Structure formats: structure tokens, C-alpha cells
Amino acid sequence: MNTTTRYILLVIFLVIGLHSILSFTHEDYGRATSISNIAAQLPWSSSSSTLEDIPDSYYISPETNVTGGIQAGKANATLLMLARNSDTDSAVRSIRELEDEFKKRISNVVSGEVHFGEIPHDHWYQPDWIDEEKATAARKKMEDDHIIYGGSLSYRNMCRFNSGFFYRHPILQNYKWYWRVEPDVHFHCDIDFDPFAYMQENNKVYGFTITMYEYLATIPTLWETVQNFIKENPQYVAENNAVNYLSDNGGSSFNLCHFWSNFEIADMDFWRGEAYSKFFDHLDKTGGFYYERWGDAPVHSIAVSLFTRKDQIHFFDDIGYEHNPYTHCPRGPGKWEKGKCSCNPDHSFDYDGYSCMKQWDRIQ
């Protein structure tokens, strides 16, 4: 190794060492020079140009009288959780983590009333018309292929329920909006704004925090089934929709991108509407929830992307959210600080190789 090369390597090591020390000892420097912050400044990043900010009018300071402020825009909404008896401890952790700050700041949105409901038999269990021999063979093959939940019948029941039945439950009939919360999830920022009022007053239908690819082996015929429905019902396809988030070729094929539905804030009137009702019935009749392993995430994502305008879908960058193993941490200018977030932006899933955030960015 010649002298020039040695000096170059020495300088590189010194720069890296100094950067590491400053990142560790100076939090502001660390955030400013983080990969996520640098990426946010690049031309193709949406964080500084296409992220839709929550207006300050939807935020409430600790001093705000809860009988004023956004009270006039209060939405008919609920937090919704599907849980087993065995999920009690993790369910309590999720609700406590979400509600402690949320309830304190906007108690006019989160009431103390809690309803418990049992799922009707026909909404949960596999229908009698499913060919059990065919379904069993499909589960066995997926299990042999080591596909997650591939051999599980209860998981398929859950996906079908979340796709086409939860919003029909009697205890939800008095509500329009819901925020899906799952056991053992984590919220890493103060949520001191009203997402329901924002969605309602800005004509939104669906909100998400994480988007990713689906496993192709679980939905091999889903897109073909969707295409058949569209051919028969073109009137339901919205103008200026988000098909180019779902597809890289204008809808000829599905790129597997979907919104991770363990977090979703949405309008149940959309699911109850004619377009989605007929769409779900069309999917359900094929048996794909049981002969394959269709999830509610791609089903919901495809529907809102095709049957609403793309500007009716909202990315909640402001909400720091974790569902193991993935985390979304706010990346928009000032949002990490405004939310007093505890998550590390460098660990945000947004531009991980398995994330579909770039596909969402490109249609903004």
C-alpha cells in the first residue's frame, strides 16, 4: 500500500470516527445526518414536497378546553380491536399506550365507554359450500412450503372476517369511522390531533402508516379475480384512482403492494357501500380466502385504490407506529419533534427494500 493510499484511508477513518462520536453525543446532529433525513432531501423523496401535513387546526394543546377547539368537527368514530381471550395482556398494553395521551388531549373523541361483542358464527367460520378436501390440500401445501400461516384455518377465518364482515357487526352499526388497533402494537409519538375529524372534513376514506409487498404464493389468482370483477363492473372504478400504486403497467398485473391493515383508519360506509359489497361477494364466491390465503390487507388496499380517488387515501406520517417487526417513524420536516417521538427515524421501514413507499410516492 503506497503512502497516498494510506493517507486517504486515514482521513476516511477519521471522518467516520468523528461522525460516529458526534452522532452519539449530539442528538440534533445525529438526526440531521441520518440516512432517513438525507434521503428526505433527495429529489425523488416525497417528505418535503408531497407529504400531506395535518393542519394545526386539528391539534390541541394541553391547555385547550376540550369543550372547544375541534369539538364542532367531532366524528362518529371508534377504536376497533379484534382479540382472543389469550390476547388480554397485549391488548391492554396497546390500548393504554394509544389512549393515555390521546384520551388526555382529546377526550371529546375517546370516550370511556367500551363495548364487547361476540362474532356471529356465519361471519367467522368457513362456509359450508367450501370444498373441504380442496381447502385442506391447499393448507397442507402452503404449510409444506413454509408459508407463514399457510396451514392455519383460523387465520383464514380472520382474514375473511376482516375483509367482509367486521363492519356489519351489530355493535358497529352506530359508527361511521374506525381506527383498527391490534394487541401488542406500539405508538411512538404523542397523538395530539384528531385523525377522525381530519379524515371527515377532508373527504378522506382510508388512512395508513405502512405499505409493503404481499406474498405472491398466498394470492396467486387474486388479481385475475379482481380483473374479472372490473370487466363486469367498470362503473365502480373511480377517476384519478391509485391503480398505479398497485400496478407497474397500468393494471395489467399486480405488483403486490398493499397497505398493512393492522393499522387503518377508515370510513366504514365505504365498506358498506354498493361497490365494495359487490366486490367482496365476488371474491368470496371464488373461495380464494380458503383455497389460497387471501388477506384482508390486499383486499382492502385493492378496493380503496380502485374505487376511490387517490387523494382520498391518506398516509399518516405523523403517527409513529410499530407492529413487530416493522416500524414507521415520522420523516416529514419537524414531525418527529412535534410528536415528541421515541422511535428512531433511521429504523423506519418506509424505504426498506420490502416497503412499497416509493410506489405510493410516485402517484402523488
Short mmCIF file of C-alpha atoms in Angstrom, two decimals, residues 84-331:
data_model
loop_
_atom_site.label_atom_id
_atom_site.label_comp_id
_atom_site.label_asym_id
_atom_site.label_seq_id
_atom_site.Cartn_x
_atom_site.Cartn_y
_atom_site.Cartn_z
CA ARG A 84 -58.82 -13.56 21.54
CA ASN A 85 -59.10 -14.25 25.26
CA SER A 86 -55.40 -15.11 25.21
CA ASP A 87 -54.61 -11.61 23.88
CA THR A 88 -55.76 -9.85 27.06
CA ASP A 89 -52.36 -8.64 28.31
CA SER A 90 -51.08 -7.44 24.94
CA ALA A 91 -54.44 -5.84 24.13
CA VAL A 92 -54.30 -3.84 27.36
CA ARG A 93 -50.77 -2.65 26.53
CA SER A 94 -51.82 -1.46 23.08
CA ILE A 95 -54.85 0.46 24.27
CA ARG A 96 -53.03 2.00 27.23
CA GLU A 97 -50.15 3.15 25.02
CA LEU A 98 -52.52 4.66 22.47
CA GLU A 99 -55.12 6.16 24.79
CA ASP A 100 -53.08 7.63 27.67
CA GLU A 101 -52.00 10.69 25.70
CA PHE A 102 -54.80 10.58 23.16
CA LYS A 103 -57.52 10.50 25.79
CA LYS A 104 -55.90 13.23 27.87
CA ARG A 105 -55.56 15.60 24.92
CA ILE A 106 -58.78 14.95 23.03
CA SER A 107 -61.12 13.33 25.47
CA ASN A 108 -64.01 14.60 23.39
CA VAL A 109 -63.07 11.95 20.81
CA VAL A 110 -62.22 8.96 23.03
CA SER A 111 -65.00 8.24 25.46
CA GLY A 112 -64.79 5.94 28.46
CA GLU A 113 -67.48 3.63 27.09
CA VAL A 114 -66.33 0.20 25.91
CA HIS A 115 -68.42 -2.38 24.05
CA PHE A 116 -67.61 -6.08 23.79
CA GLY A 117 -69.17 -8.22 21.11
CA GLU A 118 -69.03 -11.84 20.06
CA ILE A 119 -68.62 -12.57 16.37
CA PRO A 120 -71.64 -14.33 14.82
CA HIS A 121 -70.93 -17.88 13.69
CA ASP A 122 -71.56 -17.23 9.98
CA HIS A 123 -69.23 -14.22 10.00
CA TRP A 124 -66.27 -16.23 11.23
CA TYR A 125 -66.36 -19.89 10.29
CA GLN A 126 -65.58 -21.38 6.91
CA PRO A 127 -68.78 -21.52 4.79
CA ASP A 128 -70.38 -24.92 4.19
CA TRP A 129 -70.05 -24.58 0.43
CA ILE A 130 -66.24 -24.59 0.55
CA ASP A 131 -64.75 -27.85 -0.79
CA GLU A 132 -63.01 -29.01 2.38
CA GLU A 133 -60.85 -31.57 0.60
CA LYS A 134 -59.53 -28.87 -1.75
CA ALA A 135 -59.07 -26.38 1.11
CA THR A 136 -57.23 -28.93 3.27
CA ALA A 137 -54.89 -29.79 0.39
CA ALA A 138 -54.15 -26.08 -0.13
CA ARG A 139 -53.34 -25.57 3.54
CA LYS A 140 -51.10 -28.65 3.57
CA LYS A 141 -49.15 -27.45 0.53
CA MET A 142 -48.62 -23.97 1.97
CA GLU A 143 -47.52 -25.47 5.27
CA ASP A 144 -45.05 -27.72 3.44
CA ASP A 145 -43.80 -24.66 1.56
CA HIS A 146 -43.22 -22.87 4.91
CA ILE A 147 -45.60 -20.01 4.08
CA ILE A 148 -46.48 -18.04 7.19
CA TYR A 149 -49.94 -19.07 8.48
CA GLY A 150 -50.12 -21.33 5.45
CA GLY A 151 -51.63 -24.21 7.39
CA SER A 152 -53.93 -22.14 9.58
CA LEU A 153 -57.70 -22.26 9.12
CA SER A 154 -58.34 -19.73 11.91
CA TYR A 155 -56.08 -17.20 10.17
CA ARG A 156 -58.14 -17.58 7.01
CA ASN A 157 -61.33 -17.11 9.02
CA MET A 158 -59.88 -13.89 10.44
CA CYS A 159 -58.85 -12.56 7.01
CA ARG A 160 -62.30 -13.23 5.58
CA PHE A 161 -63.98 -11.65 8.62
CA ASN A 162 -61.82 -8.52 8.41
CA SER A 163 -62.40 -8.32 4.65
CA GLY A 164 -66.16 -8.59 4.57
CA PHE A 165 -67.87 -8.81 7.94
CA PHE A 166 -66.41 -6.71 10.76
CA TYR A 167 -68.28 -3.56 9.70
CA ARG A 168 -71.56 -5.50 9.72
CA HIS A 169 -71.29 -6.37 13.41
CA PRO A 170 -74.22 -5.03 15.45
CA ILE A 171 -72.02 -3.04 17.86
CA LEU A 172 -70.51 -1.08 14.96
CA GLN A 173 -73.75 -0.07 13.28
CA ASN A 174 -73.86 3.26 15.09
CA TYR A 175 -70.37 4.21 13.89
CA LYS A 176 -69.00 5.58 10.65
CA TRP A 177 -65.25 5.76 11.33
CA TYR A 178 -62.93 3.26 12.98
CA TRP A 179 -59.28 3.04 13.95
CA ARG A 180 -58.06 -0.54 13.91
CA VAL A 181 -55.80 -1.33 16.87
CA GLU A 182 -54.22 -4.75 17.37
CA PRO A 183 -52.86 -6.39 20.51
CA ASP A 184 -49.19 -5.74 21.25
CA VAL A 185 -48.61 -2.80 18.88
CA HIS A 186 -46.76 0.36 19.88
CA PHE A 187 -47.32 4.07 19.25
CA HIS A 188 -44.10 6.06 19.42
CA CYS A 189 -45.38 9.66 19.20
CA ASP A 190 -47.84 11.85 21.05
CA ILE A 191 -51.11 11.78 19.13
CA ASP A 192 -52.44 15.20 20.00
CA PHE A 193 -54.52 15.77 16.88
CA ASP A 194 -57.86 14.32 15.84
CA PRO A 195 -57.37 11.94 12.90
CA PHE A 196 -61.09 11.25 12.60
CA ALA A 197 -62.01 14.92 12.25
CA TYR A 198 -59.20 15.36 9.72
CA MET A 199 -60.42 12.41 7.64
CA GLN A 200 -64.04 13.50 7.82
CA GLU A 201 -63.51 17.17 7.00
CA ASN A 202 -61.06 16.49 4.16
CA ASN A 203 -63.15 13.85 2.38
CA LYS A 204 -60.73 11.03 3.11
CA VAL A 205 -61.74 7.36 3.06
CA TYR A 206 -58.69 5.39 4.18
CA GLY A 207 -55.54 6.11 6.18
CA PHE A 208 -52.37 4.03 6.59
CA THR A 209 -48.85 4.18 8.05
CA ILE A 210 -47.02 1.21 6.48
CA THR A 211 -47.13 -0.22 2.98
CA MET A 212 -45.37 -3.36 1.76
CA TYR A 213 -45.42 -6.28 -0.67
CA GLU A 214 -47.71 -9.26 -0.22
CA TYR A 215 -46.51 -12.88 -0.54
CA LEU A 216 -47.38 -13.94 -4.10
CA ALA A 217 -47.82 -17.56 -3.03
CA THR A 218 -50.80 -16.53 -0.85
CA ILE A 219 -52.75 -14.73 -3.60
CA PRO A 220 -51.86 -16.34 -6.97
CA THR A 221 -55.31 -15.76 -8.52
CA LEU A 222 -56.45 -12.65 -6.63
CA TRP A 223 -55.59 -10.10 -9.31
CA GLU A 224 -57.17 -12.19 -12.04
CA THR A 225 -60.33 -12.32 -9.91
CA VAL A 226 -60.18 -8.53 -9.45
CA GLN A 227 -59.78 -8.01 -13.21
CA ASN A 228 -62.83 -10.17 -13.88
CA PHE A 229 -64.87 -8.07 -11.46
CA ILE A 230 -63.72 -4.83 -13.11
CA LYS A 231 -64.63 -6.12 -16.57
CA GLU A 232 -68.13 -6.89 -15.32
CA ASN A 233 -68.46 -3.71 -13.24
CA PRO A 234 -66.44 -0.88 -14.79
CA GLN A 235 -68.82 1.70 -13.32
CA TYR A 236 -67.25 1.28 -9.88
CA VAL A 237 -63.73 2.29 -10.91
CA ALA A 238 -63.06 5.86 -9.75
CA GLU A 239 -61.43 8.52 -11.88
CA ASN A 240 -57.95 9.56 -10.74
CA ASN A 241 -57.62 6.40 -8.67
CA ALA A 242 -54.47 4.77 -7.26
CA VAL A 243 -54.12 1.88 -9.71
CA ASN A 244 -50.55 2.95 -10.45
CA TYR A 245 -49.67 2.30 -6.82
CA LEU A 246 -50.92 -1.28 -7.23
CA SER A 247 -49.51 -1.89 -10.67
CA ASP A 248 -46.39 -1.02 -12.64
CA ASN A 249 -48.12 -1.42 -16.00
CA GLY A 250 -51.47 0.34 -15.70
CA GLY A 251 -53.32 -2.58 -14.16
CA SER A 252 -52.25 -5.46 -16.40
CA SER A 253 -50.59 -7.10 -13.42
CA PHE A 254 -50.44 -6.63 -9.65
CA ASN A 255 -47.11 -5.54 -8.16
CA LEU A 256 -48.20 -6.96 -4.75
CA CYS A 257 -48.17 -3.57 -2.98
CA HIS A 258 -50.72 -3.13 -0.21
CA PHE A 259 -51.40 -1.08 2.91
CA TRP A 260 -50.61 -3.03 6.08
CA SER A 261 -54.09 -3.22 7.52
CA ASN A 262 -53.22 -3.92 11.16
CA PHE A 263 -53.22 -0.11 11.25
CA GLU A 264 -56.01 1.55 9.35
CA ILE A 265 -58.28 4.50 9.96
CA ALA A 266 -61.18 4.29 7.56
CA ASP A 267 -64.77 5.08 6.72
CA MET A 268 -66.97 2.02 7.26
CA ASP A 269 -69.56 3.49 4.90
CA PHE A 270 -67.13 2.70 2.10
CA TRP A 271 -67.08 -1.00 3.05
CA ARG A 272 -70.86 -0.90 3.45
CA GLY A 273 -71.34 0.71 0.05
CA GLU A 274 -72.51 -0.95 -3.16
CA ALA A 275 -69.12 -1.13 -4.90
CA TYR A 276 -67.24 -2.83 -2.07
CA SER A 277 -70.16 -5.08 -1.12
CA LYS A 278 -70.37 -6.48 -4.63
CA PHE A 279 -66.59 -6.67 -4.84
CA PHE A 280 -66.31 -8.70 -1.64
CA ASP A 281 -69.15 -11.02 -2.65
CA HIS A 282 -67.41 -11.63 -5.99
CA LEU A 283 -64.14 -12.51 -4.25
CA ASP A 284 -65.81 -14.62 -1.58
CA LYS A 285 -67.70 -16.79 -4.07
CA THR A 286 -64.42 -17.95 -5.61
CA GLY A 287 -63.27 -19.48 -2.31
CA GLY A 288 -59.91 -17.74 -2.53
CA PHE A 289 -59.83 -16.98 1.19
CA TYR A 290 -59.65 -20.75 1.81
CA TYR A 291 -58.25 -22.33 -1.37
CA GLU A 292 -55.42 -19.80 -1.25
CA ARG A 293 -54.74 -17.45 1.67
CA TRP A 294 -56.13 -14.09 0.65
CA GLY A 295 -55.54 -11.47 3.33
CA ASP A 296 -57.71 -8.52 4.23
CA ALA A 297 -54.74 -6.18 3.61
CA PRO A 298 -54.54 -6.72 -0.18
CA VAL A 299 -58.34 -6.94 -0.43
CA HIS A 300 -58.84 -3.60 1.35
CA SER A 301 -55.92 -1.99 -0.49
CA ILE A 302 -57.08 -3.01 -3.94
CA ALA A 303 -60.62 -1.82 -3.24
CA VAL A 304 -59.73 1.64 -1.91
CA SER A 305 -57.11 2.09 -4.64
CA LEU A 306 -59.59 1.35 -7.43
CA PHE A 307 -62.93 2.59 -6.08
CA THR A 308 -61.84 5.91 -4.57
CA ARG A 309 -59.74 8.80 -5.81
CA LYS A 310 -56.09 8.63 -4.79
CA ASP A 311 -56.44 11.89 -2.84
CA GLN A 312 -58.98 10.16 -0.58
CA ILE A 313 -56.24 7.88 0.76
CA HIS A 314 -54.04 9.43 3.43
CA PHE A 315 -50.55 8.50 4.62
CA PHE A 316 -50.37 9.26 8.36
CA ASP A 317 -46.71 10.18 8.50
CA ASP A 318 -47.38 11.94 11.82
CA ILE A 319 -48.20 8.71 13.69
CA GLY A 320 -45.21 6.69 14.87
CA TYR A 321 -46.39 3.08 14.74
CA GLU A 322 -44.84 -0.31 15.34
CA HIS A 323 -46.18 -3.78 14.64
CA ASN A 324 -43.37 -6.25 15.03
CA PRO A 325 -41.13 -6.46 13.06
CA TYR A 326 -41.79 -3.15 11.25
CA THR A 327 -41.93 0.46 12.42
CA HIS A 328 -42.99 3.69 10.78
CA CYS A 329 -41.30 6.74 12.26
CA PRO A 330 -42.31 10.26 11.11
CA ARG A 331 -39.96 11.67 8.47
#
